[in-house]
XYZ file of C-alpha atoms in Angstrom:
652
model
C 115.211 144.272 80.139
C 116.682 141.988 77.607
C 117.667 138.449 79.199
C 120.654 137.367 77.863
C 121.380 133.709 79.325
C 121.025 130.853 76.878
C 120.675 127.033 76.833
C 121.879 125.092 73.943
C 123.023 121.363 72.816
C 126.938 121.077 72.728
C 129.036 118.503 71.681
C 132.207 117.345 73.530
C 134.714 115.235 72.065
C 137.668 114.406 74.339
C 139.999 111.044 74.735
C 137.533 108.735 76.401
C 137.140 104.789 77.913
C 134.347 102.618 77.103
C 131.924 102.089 80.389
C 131.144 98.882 79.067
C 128.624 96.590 80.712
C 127.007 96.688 83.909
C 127.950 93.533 85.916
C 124.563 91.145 85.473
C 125.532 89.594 89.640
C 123.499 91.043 92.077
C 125.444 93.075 94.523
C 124.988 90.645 97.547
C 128.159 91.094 99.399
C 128.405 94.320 102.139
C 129.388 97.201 100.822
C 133.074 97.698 100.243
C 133.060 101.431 101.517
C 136.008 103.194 103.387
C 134.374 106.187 104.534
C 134.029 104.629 108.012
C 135.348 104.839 111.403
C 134.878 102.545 114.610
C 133.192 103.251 117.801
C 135.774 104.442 119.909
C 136.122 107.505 117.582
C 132.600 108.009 118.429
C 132.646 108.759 121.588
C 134.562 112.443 121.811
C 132.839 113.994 118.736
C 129.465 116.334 119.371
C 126.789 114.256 120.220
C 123.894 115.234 116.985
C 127.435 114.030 114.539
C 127.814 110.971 116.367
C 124.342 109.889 115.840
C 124.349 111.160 112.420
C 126.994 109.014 112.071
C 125.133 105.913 113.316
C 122.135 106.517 111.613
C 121.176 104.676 108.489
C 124.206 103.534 107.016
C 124.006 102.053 103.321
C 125.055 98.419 103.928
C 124.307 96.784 100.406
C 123.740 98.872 96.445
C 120.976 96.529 95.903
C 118.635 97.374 93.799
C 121.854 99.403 92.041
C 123.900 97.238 89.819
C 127.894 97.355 89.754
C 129.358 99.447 86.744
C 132.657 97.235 86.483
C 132.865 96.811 82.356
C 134.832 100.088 81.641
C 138.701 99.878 80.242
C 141.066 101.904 79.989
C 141.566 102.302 76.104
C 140.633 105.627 75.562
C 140.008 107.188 72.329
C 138.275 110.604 70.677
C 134.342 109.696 71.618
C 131.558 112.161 71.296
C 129.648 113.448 74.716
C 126.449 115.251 75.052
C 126.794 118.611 76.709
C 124.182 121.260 77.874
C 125.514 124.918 77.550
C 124.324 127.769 79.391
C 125.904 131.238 79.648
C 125.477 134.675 79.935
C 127.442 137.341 78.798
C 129.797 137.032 82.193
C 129.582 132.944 82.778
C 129.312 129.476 80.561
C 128.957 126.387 82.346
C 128.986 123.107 80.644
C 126.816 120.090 81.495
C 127.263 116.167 81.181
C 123.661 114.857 81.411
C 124.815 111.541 80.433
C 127.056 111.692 83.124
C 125.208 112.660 86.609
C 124.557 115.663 85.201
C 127.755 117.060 85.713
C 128.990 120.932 85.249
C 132.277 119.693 83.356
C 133.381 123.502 82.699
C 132.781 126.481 84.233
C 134.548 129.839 81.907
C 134.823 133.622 83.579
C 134.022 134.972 80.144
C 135.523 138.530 80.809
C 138.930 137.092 81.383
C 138.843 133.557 80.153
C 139.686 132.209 83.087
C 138.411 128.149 83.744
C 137.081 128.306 87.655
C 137.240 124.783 87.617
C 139.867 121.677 87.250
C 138.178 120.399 83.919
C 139.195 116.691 83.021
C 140.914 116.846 79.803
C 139.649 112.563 79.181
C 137.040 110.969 80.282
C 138.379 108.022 82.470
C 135.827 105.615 84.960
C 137.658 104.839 87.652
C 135.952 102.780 90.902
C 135.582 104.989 93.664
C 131.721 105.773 93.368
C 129.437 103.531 95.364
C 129.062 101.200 92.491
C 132.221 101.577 90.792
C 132.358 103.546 87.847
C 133.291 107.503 88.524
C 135.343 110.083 87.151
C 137.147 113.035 88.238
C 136.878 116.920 87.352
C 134.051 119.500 87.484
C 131.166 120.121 89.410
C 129.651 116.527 90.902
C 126.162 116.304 92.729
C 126.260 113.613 95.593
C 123.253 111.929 96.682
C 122.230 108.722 98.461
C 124.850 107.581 101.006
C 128.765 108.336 102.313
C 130.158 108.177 98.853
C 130.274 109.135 95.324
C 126.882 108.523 93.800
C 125.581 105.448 91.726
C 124.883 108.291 89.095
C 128.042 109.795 88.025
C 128.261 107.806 85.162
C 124.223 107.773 84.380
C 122.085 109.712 82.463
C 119.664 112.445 84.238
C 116.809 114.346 82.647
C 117.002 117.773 81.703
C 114.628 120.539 80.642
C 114.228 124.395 80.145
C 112.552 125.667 83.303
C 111.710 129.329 83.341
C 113.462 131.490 85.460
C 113.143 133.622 88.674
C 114.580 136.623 86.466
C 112.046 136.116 83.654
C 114.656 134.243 81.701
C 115.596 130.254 81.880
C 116.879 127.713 83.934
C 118.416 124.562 83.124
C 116.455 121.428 85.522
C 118.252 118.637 85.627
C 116.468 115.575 87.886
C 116.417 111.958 88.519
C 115.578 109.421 91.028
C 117.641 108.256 93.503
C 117.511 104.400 93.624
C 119.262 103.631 96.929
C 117.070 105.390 99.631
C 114.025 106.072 97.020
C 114.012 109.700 96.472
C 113.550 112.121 93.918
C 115.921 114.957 93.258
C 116.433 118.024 91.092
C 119.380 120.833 90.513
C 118.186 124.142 88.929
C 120.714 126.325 86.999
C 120.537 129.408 86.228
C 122.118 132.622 85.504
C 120.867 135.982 86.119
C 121.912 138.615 83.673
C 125.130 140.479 84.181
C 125.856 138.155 86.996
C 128.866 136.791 88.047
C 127.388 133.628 90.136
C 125.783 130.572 88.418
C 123.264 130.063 91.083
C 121.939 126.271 91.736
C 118.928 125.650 93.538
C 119.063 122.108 94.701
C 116.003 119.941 96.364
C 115.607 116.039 97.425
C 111.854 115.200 98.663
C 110.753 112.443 100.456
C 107.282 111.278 98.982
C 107.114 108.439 101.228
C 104.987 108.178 104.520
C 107.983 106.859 106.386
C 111.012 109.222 107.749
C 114.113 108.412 104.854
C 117.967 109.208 105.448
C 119.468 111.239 103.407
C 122.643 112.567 101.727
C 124.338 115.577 99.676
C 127.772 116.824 98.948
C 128.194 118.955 96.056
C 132.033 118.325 94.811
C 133.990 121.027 93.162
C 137.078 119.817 91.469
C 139.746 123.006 91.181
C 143.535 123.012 90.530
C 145.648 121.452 93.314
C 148.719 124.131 93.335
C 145.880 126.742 95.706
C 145.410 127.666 98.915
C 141.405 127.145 100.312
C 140.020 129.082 102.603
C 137.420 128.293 104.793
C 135.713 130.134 107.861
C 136.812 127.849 110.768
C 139.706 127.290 112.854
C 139.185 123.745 113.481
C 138.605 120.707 111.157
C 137.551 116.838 111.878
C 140.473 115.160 109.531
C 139.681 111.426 107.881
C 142.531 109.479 106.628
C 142.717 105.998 105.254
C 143.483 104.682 108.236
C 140.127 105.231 108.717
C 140.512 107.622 112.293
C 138.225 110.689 112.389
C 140.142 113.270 114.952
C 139.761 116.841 115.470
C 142.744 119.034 114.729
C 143.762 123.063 113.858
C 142.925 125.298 110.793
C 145.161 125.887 109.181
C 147.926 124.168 110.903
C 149.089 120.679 112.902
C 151.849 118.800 112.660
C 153.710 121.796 112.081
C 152.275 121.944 108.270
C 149.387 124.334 106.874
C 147.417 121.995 105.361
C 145.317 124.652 103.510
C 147.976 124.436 100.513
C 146.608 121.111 99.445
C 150.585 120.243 98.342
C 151.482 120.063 102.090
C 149.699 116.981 102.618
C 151.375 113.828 101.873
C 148.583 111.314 101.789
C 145.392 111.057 100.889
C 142.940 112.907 103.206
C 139.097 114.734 103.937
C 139.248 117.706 106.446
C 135.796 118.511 107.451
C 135.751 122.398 108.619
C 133.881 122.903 111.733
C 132.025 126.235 110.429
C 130.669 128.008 113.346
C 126.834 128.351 113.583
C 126.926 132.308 113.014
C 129.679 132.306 109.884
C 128.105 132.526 106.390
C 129.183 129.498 104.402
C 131.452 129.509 101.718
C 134.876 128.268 100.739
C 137.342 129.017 98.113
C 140.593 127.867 96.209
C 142.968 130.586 95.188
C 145.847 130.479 93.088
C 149.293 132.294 94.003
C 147.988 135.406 92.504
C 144.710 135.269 94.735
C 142.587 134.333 91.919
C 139.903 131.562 91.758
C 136.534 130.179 92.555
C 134.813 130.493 95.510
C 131.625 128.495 96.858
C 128.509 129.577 99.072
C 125.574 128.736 100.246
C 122.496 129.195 102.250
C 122.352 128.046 105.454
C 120.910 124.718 104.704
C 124.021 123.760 103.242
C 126.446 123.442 106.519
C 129.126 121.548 105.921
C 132.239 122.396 104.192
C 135.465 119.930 103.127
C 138.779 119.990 101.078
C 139.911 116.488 99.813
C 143.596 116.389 98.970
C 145.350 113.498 97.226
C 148.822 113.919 98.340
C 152.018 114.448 97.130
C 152.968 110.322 97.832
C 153.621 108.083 95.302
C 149.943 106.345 95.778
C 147.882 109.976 95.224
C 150.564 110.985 92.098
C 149.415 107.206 90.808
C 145.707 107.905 90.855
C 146.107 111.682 89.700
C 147.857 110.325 86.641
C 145.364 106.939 86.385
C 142.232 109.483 86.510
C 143.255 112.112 83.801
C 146.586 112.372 81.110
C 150.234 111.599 82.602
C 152.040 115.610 82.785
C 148.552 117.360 83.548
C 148.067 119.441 86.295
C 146.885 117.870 89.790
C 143.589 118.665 91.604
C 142.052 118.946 95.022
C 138.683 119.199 95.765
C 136.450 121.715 97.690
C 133.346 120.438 98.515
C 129.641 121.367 100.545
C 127.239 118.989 102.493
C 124.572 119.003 104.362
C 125.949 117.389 107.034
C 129.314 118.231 108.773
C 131.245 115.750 107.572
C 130.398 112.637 105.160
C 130.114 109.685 107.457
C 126.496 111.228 108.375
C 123.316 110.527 106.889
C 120.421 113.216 107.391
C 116.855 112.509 108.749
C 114.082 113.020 106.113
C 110.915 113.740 107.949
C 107.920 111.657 106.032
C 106.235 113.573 103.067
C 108.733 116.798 102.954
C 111.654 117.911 101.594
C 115.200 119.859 101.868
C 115.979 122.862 99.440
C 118.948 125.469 99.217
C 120.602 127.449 96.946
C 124.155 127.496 96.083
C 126.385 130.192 94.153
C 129.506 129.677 91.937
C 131.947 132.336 90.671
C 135.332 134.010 90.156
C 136.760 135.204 93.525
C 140.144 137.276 94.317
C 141.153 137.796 97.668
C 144.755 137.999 99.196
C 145.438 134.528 100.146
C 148.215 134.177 102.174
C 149.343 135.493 105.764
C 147.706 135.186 108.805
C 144.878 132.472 108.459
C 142.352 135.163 110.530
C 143.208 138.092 108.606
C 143.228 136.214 105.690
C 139.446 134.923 106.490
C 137.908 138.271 107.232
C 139.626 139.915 104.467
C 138.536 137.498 102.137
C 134.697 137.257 103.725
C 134.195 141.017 103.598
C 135.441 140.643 99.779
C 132.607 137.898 98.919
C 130.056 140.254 101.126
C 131.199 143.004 98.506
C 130.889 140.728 95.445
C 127.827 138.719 96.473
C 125.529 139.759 99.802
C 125.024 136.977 102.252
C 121.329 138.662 101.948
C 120.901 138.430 98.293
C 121.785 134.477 98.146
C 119.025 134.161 101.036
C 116.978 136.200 98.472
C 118.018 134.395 95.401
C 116.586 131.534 97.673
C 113.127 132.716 98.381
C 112.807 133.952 94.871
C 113.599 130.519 93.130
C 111.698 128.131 95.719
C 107.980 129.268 93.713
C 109.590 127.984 90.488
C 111.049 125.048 91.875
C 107.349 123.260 91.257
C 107.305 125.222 87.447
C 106.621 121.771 84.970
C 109.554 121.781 82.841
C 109.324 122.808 79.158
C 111.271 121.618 76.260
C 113.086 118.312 77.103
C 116.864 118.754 76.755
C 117.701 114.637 77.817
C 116.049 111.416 79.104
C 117.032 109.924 82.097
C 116.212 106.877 83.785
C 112.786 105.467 84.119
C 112.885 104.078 87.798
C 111.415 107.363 88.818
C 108.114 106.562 86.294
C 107.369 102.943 87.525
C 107.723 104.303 91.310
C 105.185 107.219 90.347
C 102.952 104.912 88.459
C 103.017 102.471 91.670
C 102.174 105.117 94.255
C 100.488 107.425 92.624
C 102.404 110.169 94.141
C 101.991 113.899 92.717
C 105.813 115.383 92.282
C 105.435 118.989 90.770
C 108.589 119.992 88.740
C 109.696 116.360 88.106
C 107.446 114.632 85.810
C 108.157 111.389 85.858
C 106.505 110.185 82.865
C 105.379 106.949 81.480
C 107.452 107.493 77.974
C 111.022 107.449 80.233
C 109.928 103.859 81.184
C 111.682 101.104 79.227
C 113.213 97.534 79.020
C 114.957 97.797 82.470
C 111.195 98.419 84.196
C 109.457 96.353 82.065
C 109.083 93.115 83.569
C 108.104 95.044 87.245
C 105.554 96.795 85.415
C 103.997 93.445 84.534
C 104.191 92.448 88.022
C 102.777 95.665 89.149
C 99.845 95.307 86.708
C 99.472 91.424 86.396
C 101.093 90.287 89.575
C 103.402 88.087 87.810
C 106.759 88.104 86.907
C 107.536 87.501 83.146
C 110.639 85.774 82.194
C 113.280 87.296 80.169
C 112.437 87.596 76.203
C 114.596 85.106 74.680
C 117.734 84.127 75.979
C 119.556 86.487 78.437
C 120.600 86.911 82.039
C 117.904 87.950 84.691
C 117.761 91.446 84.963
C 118.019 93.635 88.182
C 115.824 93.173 91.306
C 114.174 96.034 93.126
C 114.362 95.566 96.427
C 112.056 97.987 98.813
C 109.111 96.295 100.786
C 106.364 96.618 98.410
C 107.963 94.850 95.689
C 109.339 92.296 98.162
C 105.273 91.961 99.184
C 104.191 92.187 95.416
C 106.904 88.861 94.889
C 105.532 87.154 97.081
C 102.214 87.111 96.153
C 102.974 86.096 92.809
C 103.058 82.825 91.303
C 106.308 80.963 92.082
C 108.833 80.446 89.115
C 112.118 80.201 89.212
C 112.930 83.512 88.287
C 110.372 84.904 90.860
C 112.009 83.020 93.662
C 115.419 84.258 92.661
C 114.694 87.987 92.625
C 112.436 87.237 95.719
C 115.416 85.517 97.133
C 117.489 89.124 96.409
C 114.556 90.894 97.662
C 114.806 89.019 100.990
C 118.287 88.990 101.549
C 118.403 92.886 101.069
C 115.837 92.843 103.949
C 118.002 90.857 106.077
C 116.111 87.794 106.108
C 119.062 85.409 104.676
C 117.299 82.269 106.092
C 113.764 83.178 103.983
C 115.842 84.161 101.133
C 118.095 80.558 100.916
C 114.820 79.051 100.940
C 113.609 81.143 98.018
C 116.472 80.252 96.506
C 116.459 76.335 96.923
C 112.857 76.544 96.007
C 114.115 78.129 92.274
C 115.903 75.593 92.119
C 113.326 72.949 91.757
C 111.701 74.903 89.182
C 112.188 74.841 85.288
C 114.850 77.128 83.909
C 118.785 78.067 84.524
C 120.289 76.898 87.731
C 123.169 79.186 88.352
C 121.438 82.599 88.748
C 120.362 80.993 92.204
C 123.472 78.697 92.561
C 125.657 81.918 92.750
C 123.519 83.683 95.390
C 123.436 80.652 97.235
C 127.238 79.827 97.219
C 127.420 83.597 98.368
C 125.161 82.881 101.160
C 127.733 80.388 101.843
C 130.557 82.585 101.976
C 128.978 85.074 104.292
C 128.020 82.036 106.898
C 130.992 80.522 106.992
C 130.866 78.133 104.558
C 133.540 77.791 102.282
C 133.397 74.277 101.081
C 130.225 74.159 100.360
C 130.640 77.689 98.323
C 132.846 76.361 96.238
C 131.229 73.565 95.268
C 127.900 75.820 94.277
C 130.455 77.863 92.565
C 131.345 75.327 90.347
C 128.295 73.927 89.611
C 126.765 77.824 88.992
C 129.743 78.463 86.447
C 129.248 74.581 84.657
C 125.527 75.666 84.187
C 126.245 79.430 82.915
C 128.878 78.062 80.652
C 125.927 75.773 79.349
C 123.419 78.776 79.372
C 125.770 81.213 77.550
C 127.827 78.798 74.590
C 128.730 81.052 72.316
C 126.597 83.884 72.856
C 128.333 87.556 74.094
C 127.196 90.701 74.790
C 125.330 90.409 78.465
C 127.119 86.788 78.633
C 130.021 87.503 78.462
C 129.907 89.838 81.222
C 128.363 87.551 83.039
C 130.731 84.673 82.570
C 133.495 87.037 83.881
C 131.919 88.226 86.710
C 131.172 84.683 87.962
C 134.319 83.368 86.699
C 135.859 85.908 89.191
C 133.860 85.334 92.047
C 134.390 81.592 91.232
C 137.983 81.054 91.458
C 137.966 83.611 94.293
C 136.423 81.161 96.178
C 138.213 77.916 94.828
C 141.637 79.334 95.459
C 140.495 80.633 99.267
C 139.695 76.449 99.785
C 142.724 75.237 97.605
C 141.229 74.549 94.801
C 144.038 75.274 92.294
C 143.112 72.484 89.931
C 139.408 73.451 89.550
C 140.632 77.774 89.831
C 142.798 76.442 87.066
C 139.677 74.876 85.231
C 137.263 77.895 85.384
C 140.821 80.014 84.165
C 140.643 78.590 80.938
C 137.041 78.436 80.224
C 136.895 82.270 80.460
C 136.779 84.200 76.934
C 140.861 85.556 75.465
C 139.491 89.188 76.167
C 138.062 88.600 79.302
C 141.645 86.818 80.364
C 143.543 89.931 79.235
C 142.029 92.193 81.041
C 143.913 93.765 83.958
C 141.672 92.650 86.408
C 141.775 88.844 85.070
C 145.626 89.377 84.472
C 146.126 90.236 88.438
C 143.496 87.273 89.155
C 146.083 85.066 86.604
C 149.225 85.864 88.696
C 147.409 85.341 92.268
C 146.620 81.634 90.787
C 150.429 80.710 89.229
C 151.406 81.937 92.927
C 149.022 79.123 94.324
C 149.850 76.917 91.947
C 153.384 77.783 92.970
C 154.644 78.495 89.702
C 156.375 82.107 91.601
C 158.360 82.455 88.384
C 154.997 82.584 85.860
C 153.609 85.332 88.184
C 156.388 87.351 88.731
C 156.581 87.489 84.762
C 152.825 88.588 84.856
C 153.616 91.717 87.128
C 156.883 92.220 84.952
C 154.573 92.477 81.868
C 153.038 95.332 83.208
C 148.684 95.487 83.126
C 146.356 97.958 84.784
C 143.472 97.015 86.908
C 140.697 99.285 85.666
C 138.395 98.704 88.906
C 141.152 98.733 91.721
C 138.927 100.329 94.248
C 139.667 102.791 96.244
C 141.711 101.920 98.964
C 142.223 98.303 97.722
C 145.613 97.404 98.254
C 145.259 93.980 96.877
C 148.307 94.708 93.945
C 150.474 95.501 96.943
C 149.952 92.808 99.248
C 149.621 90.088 96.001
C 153.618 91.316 95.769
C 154.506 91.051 98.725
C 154.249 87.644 98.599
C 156.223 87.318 95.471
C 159.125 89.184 96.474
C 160.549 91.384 99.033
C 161.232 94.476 96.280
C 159.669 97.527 96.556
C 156.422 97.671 95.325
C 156.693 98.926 91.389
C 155.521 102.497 91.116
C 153.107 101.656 88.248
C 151.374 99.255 90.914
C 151.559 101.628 93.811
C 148.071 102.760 94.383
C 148.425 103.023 98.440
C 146.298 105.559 99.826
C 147.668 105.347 103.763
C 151.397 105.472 105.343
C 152.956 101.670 104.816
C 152.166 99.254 107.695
């Protein structure tokens, strides 16, 4: 039989933001991450979610840097894309960007399964900022989008269970340590891109872990589900059980019922198959299943208030469509975290197509109708098969390199020696990032920086915690052991490591800053401010006129800075660190809304009202944040501006 799928290079070019620089701080401060509800919630749900729930949740990004240097000036810019298709299916993949499936085309009718970002536009709503909306996403590492959406993965030509190829896309995952990989493929004639996905956990020690696969469709659908309840997580941040398809007198299954932003978490029973689906108002669309492994199933709606319209329009082009999301987990809902015995691993297989069912009328009618349809267009038996027939490939060693990842995974491999069939994780991926922790794995020293720049990132996990410690103290060796030992939760060790730098030769404020945030978190403020200033005098000394990694530096600190000056009353010296940032840095949106918050304390209400009446965008509001609204609030009694109107919850 003649195989017909290919895998080819691709081009996209589409309206697209800069990412910009990583921010050179290291992430010290908790975790700003809504996805989480208090204990008295707790106490009614089923007792494995609740400790699912309390198990293992990510409370710092560390060793994960913050992607906060992207804009919002978006302009024609090239991105790499993988292609494969058959003669029924194309899919497009972003391996520069998490590896996602950007596109997924119904050849025979043309038809675009997914909601496919027409721009490319960060916005900060993955774990460490930087994320963007549309496609197929893969989730790993903790309640959240992933560190990777905006990072490269590598990808290879794998052969295939059907004799033709698969396209392996794999990285590692830097936040809990573990290596993962997504195998596509496309059997001939077939409707269904199947995905066999796989995290292991190489280390002798039982891991959490996390996945959600995210499917962005169109937003004017109905999804179907099998269940008849749902757990339902607002911004409020409640986690209650209600009805499928109905409460509060709406059917929330038409995604433009729902007036704020929310997750509903089906309760699939243990028997059901698991799928989902979004269908138009002709009962056309895509529909999502899974073996087993896969259990959970979730539809994300924005909204149809004024703060999930604002973000619709911030993430893709003003007059476009809206979108929804229909996602898959391992877990029931997303506030869970899933034990990862030591030295194994978790595998399944998913399946994406075109789908046509009759979509509205009675929700159980509806749900049978539409099951029996999927059993007709795709066995539950054959994606259990699919699944035993990919797992002996899932160790094949890739063949022709398609794109280069990371090389985190390499300098873990090299450091335990461990044997990972399927992801090589070879010494050539390793570069200038892992450079200076190779020397200390191999000379048990840490080198400083080549010429003059800002210290890099610090990895954080035990052994290189052990492996800093052991090596000869420097100043730059105390401040990543300082990081190190903070991450670990020994803040008292780590100010000591930190004082200790600063005795040494070399830059002061890399350890001033973590020390004026150990400040902060204790209760300090004074005394934070005052390291603030002193870490900002020496980094304006450091830097001069260089840019690049400086600059972003400067800002970052500058922000954190007069943060921390204005919470003390500090206008004078907020005012002072103000003008020593760069022009561009000042006109940013960010540093704009930062600009009016000081003329406010300075009580110049007239200068800051003009600022908001200018009109900026905050490229790295956060999720959630509703720091533009409250900021205004203290201007004025006015309705917030719709422009600024980013509000994610009913108004207090």
């Amino acid at each position: 039989m003649e195989i017909v799928t290919t895998i080819r290079h691709e081009v996209l070019t589409l309206p697209a933001a800069h990412l910009g620089p990583d921010n050179p701080l290291p992430a010290l401060r908790p975790l700003d991450e809504m996805h989480r509800i208090e204990d008295r919630d707790k106490k009614d749900l089923p007792r494995d979610m609740a400790r699912q729930i309390g198990y293992a949740p990510l409370h710092s990004l560390l060793p994960v840097p913050v992607r906060d240097g992207y804009d919002r000036d978006r302009a024609p810019r090239p991105l790499d894309a993988l292609v494969i298709e058959n003669d029924r299916l194309r899919a497009t993949v972003l391996p520069g960007l998490g590896g996602r499936i950007a596109s997924l085309v119904h050849k025979p009718t043309g038809r675009e399964l997914l909601y496919a970002n027409p721009v490319f536009q960060p916005a900060n709503f993955a774990l460490n900022g930087a994320w963007f909306s549309g496609g197929i996403e893969w989730n790993i590492g903790a309640t959240g989008h992933t560190t990777l959406s905006c990072s490269p993965v590598h990808a290879a030509r794998v052969p295939a269970p059907d004799g033709g190829e698969m396209l392996r896309l794999w990285e590692w995952e830097r936040l809990r340590d573990l290596p993962f990989q997504v195998d596509l493929w496309l059997p001939d004639g077939s409707d269904f891109l199947y995905v066999g996905a796989r995290i292991r956990n190489p280390h002798e020690k039982q891991v959490p872990t996390y996945w959600w696969s995210n499917i962005a469709v169109p937003e004017d659908c109905r999804v179907l589900a099998p269940a008849e309840e749902a757990y339902h997580f607002g911004y409020e941040q409640r986690l209650s059980r209600v009805p499928v398809p109905a409460y509060d007198g709406v059917d929330r299954t038409y995604p433009p019922n729902s007036t704020y932003a929310a997750d509903y978490f089906y309760e699939v029973p243990e028997e059901r198959r698991r799928w989902i689906a979004a269908l138009d108002g002709d009962g056309h669309g895509l529909v999502q299943t899974s073996t087993d492994t896969l259990r959970g199933r979730k539809l994300f709606v924005w909204g149809r208030g004024p703060g999930g319209r604002s973000w619709q329009q911030w993430l893709t082009e003003p007059g476009t469509d809206g979108y929804c999301e229909i996602q898959a987990g391992l877990a029931r809902t997303q506030l869970e975290h899933v034990r990862l015995e030591p030295e194994s691993e978790v595998s399944w297989l998913e399946a994406y197509g075109p789908f046509e069912a009759r979509r509205d009328g009675d929700w159980g009618a509806v749900l049978d109708e539409a099951e029996a349809g999927l059993e007709g267009v795709l066995p539950r038996a054959d994606v259990d098969a699919a699944y035993a027939a990919w797992l002996p490939y899932a160790d094949t060693d890739p063949g022709e390199r398609l794109a280069a990842g990371s090389g985190w995974g390499a300098l873990e491999v090299l450091r335990a020696g461990w044997k990972l069939p399927g992801t090589p994780f070879d010494e050539s991926t390793l570069g200038e990032e892992q450079e200076p922790w190779l020397h200390l794995l191999r000379a048990g020293s840490f080198p400083e920086p080549p010429g003059s720049r800002p210290p890099g990132g610090t990895l954080v996990a035990r052994h290189w915690r052990d492996m800093l410690e052991t090596a000869p103290a420097t100043g730059l060796t105390e401040y990543h052991l300082g990081v190190a030992q903070w991450h670990g939760g020994d803040r008292a060790q780590a100010v000591r490591s930190w004082e200790r730098g600063l005795a040494q030769d070399g830059p002061s404020w890399p350890v001033l800053r973590c020390l004026a945030v150990a400040d902060r978190e204790e209760r300090h403020p004074e005394r934070a401010a005052d390291r603030y200033t002193l870490a900002f005098d020496d980094l304006c000394r450091e830097a001069d006129e260089a840019e690049g990694e400086w600059t972003a530096a400067v800002a970052a600190l500058g922000r954190e800075a007069i943060e921390a000056l204005l919470a003390v009353g500090r206008t004078a010296d907020a005012r002072s660190v103000w003008e020593r940032l760069d022009p561009g840095t000042r006109a940013r949106g960010r540093f704009r809304l930062i600009e009016a918050g000081l003329l406010l304390a300075e009580g110049r209400n007239e200068e800051a009202r003009a600022v908001f009446d200018g009109g900026f965008e905050v490229a790295d509001l956060r999720e959630g944040d509703e720091v533009i609204g409250r900021l205004w609030a203290r201007l004025t009694d006015e309705p917030l501006p719709q422009r600024y109107d980013f509000r994610m919850r009913p108004t207090p």
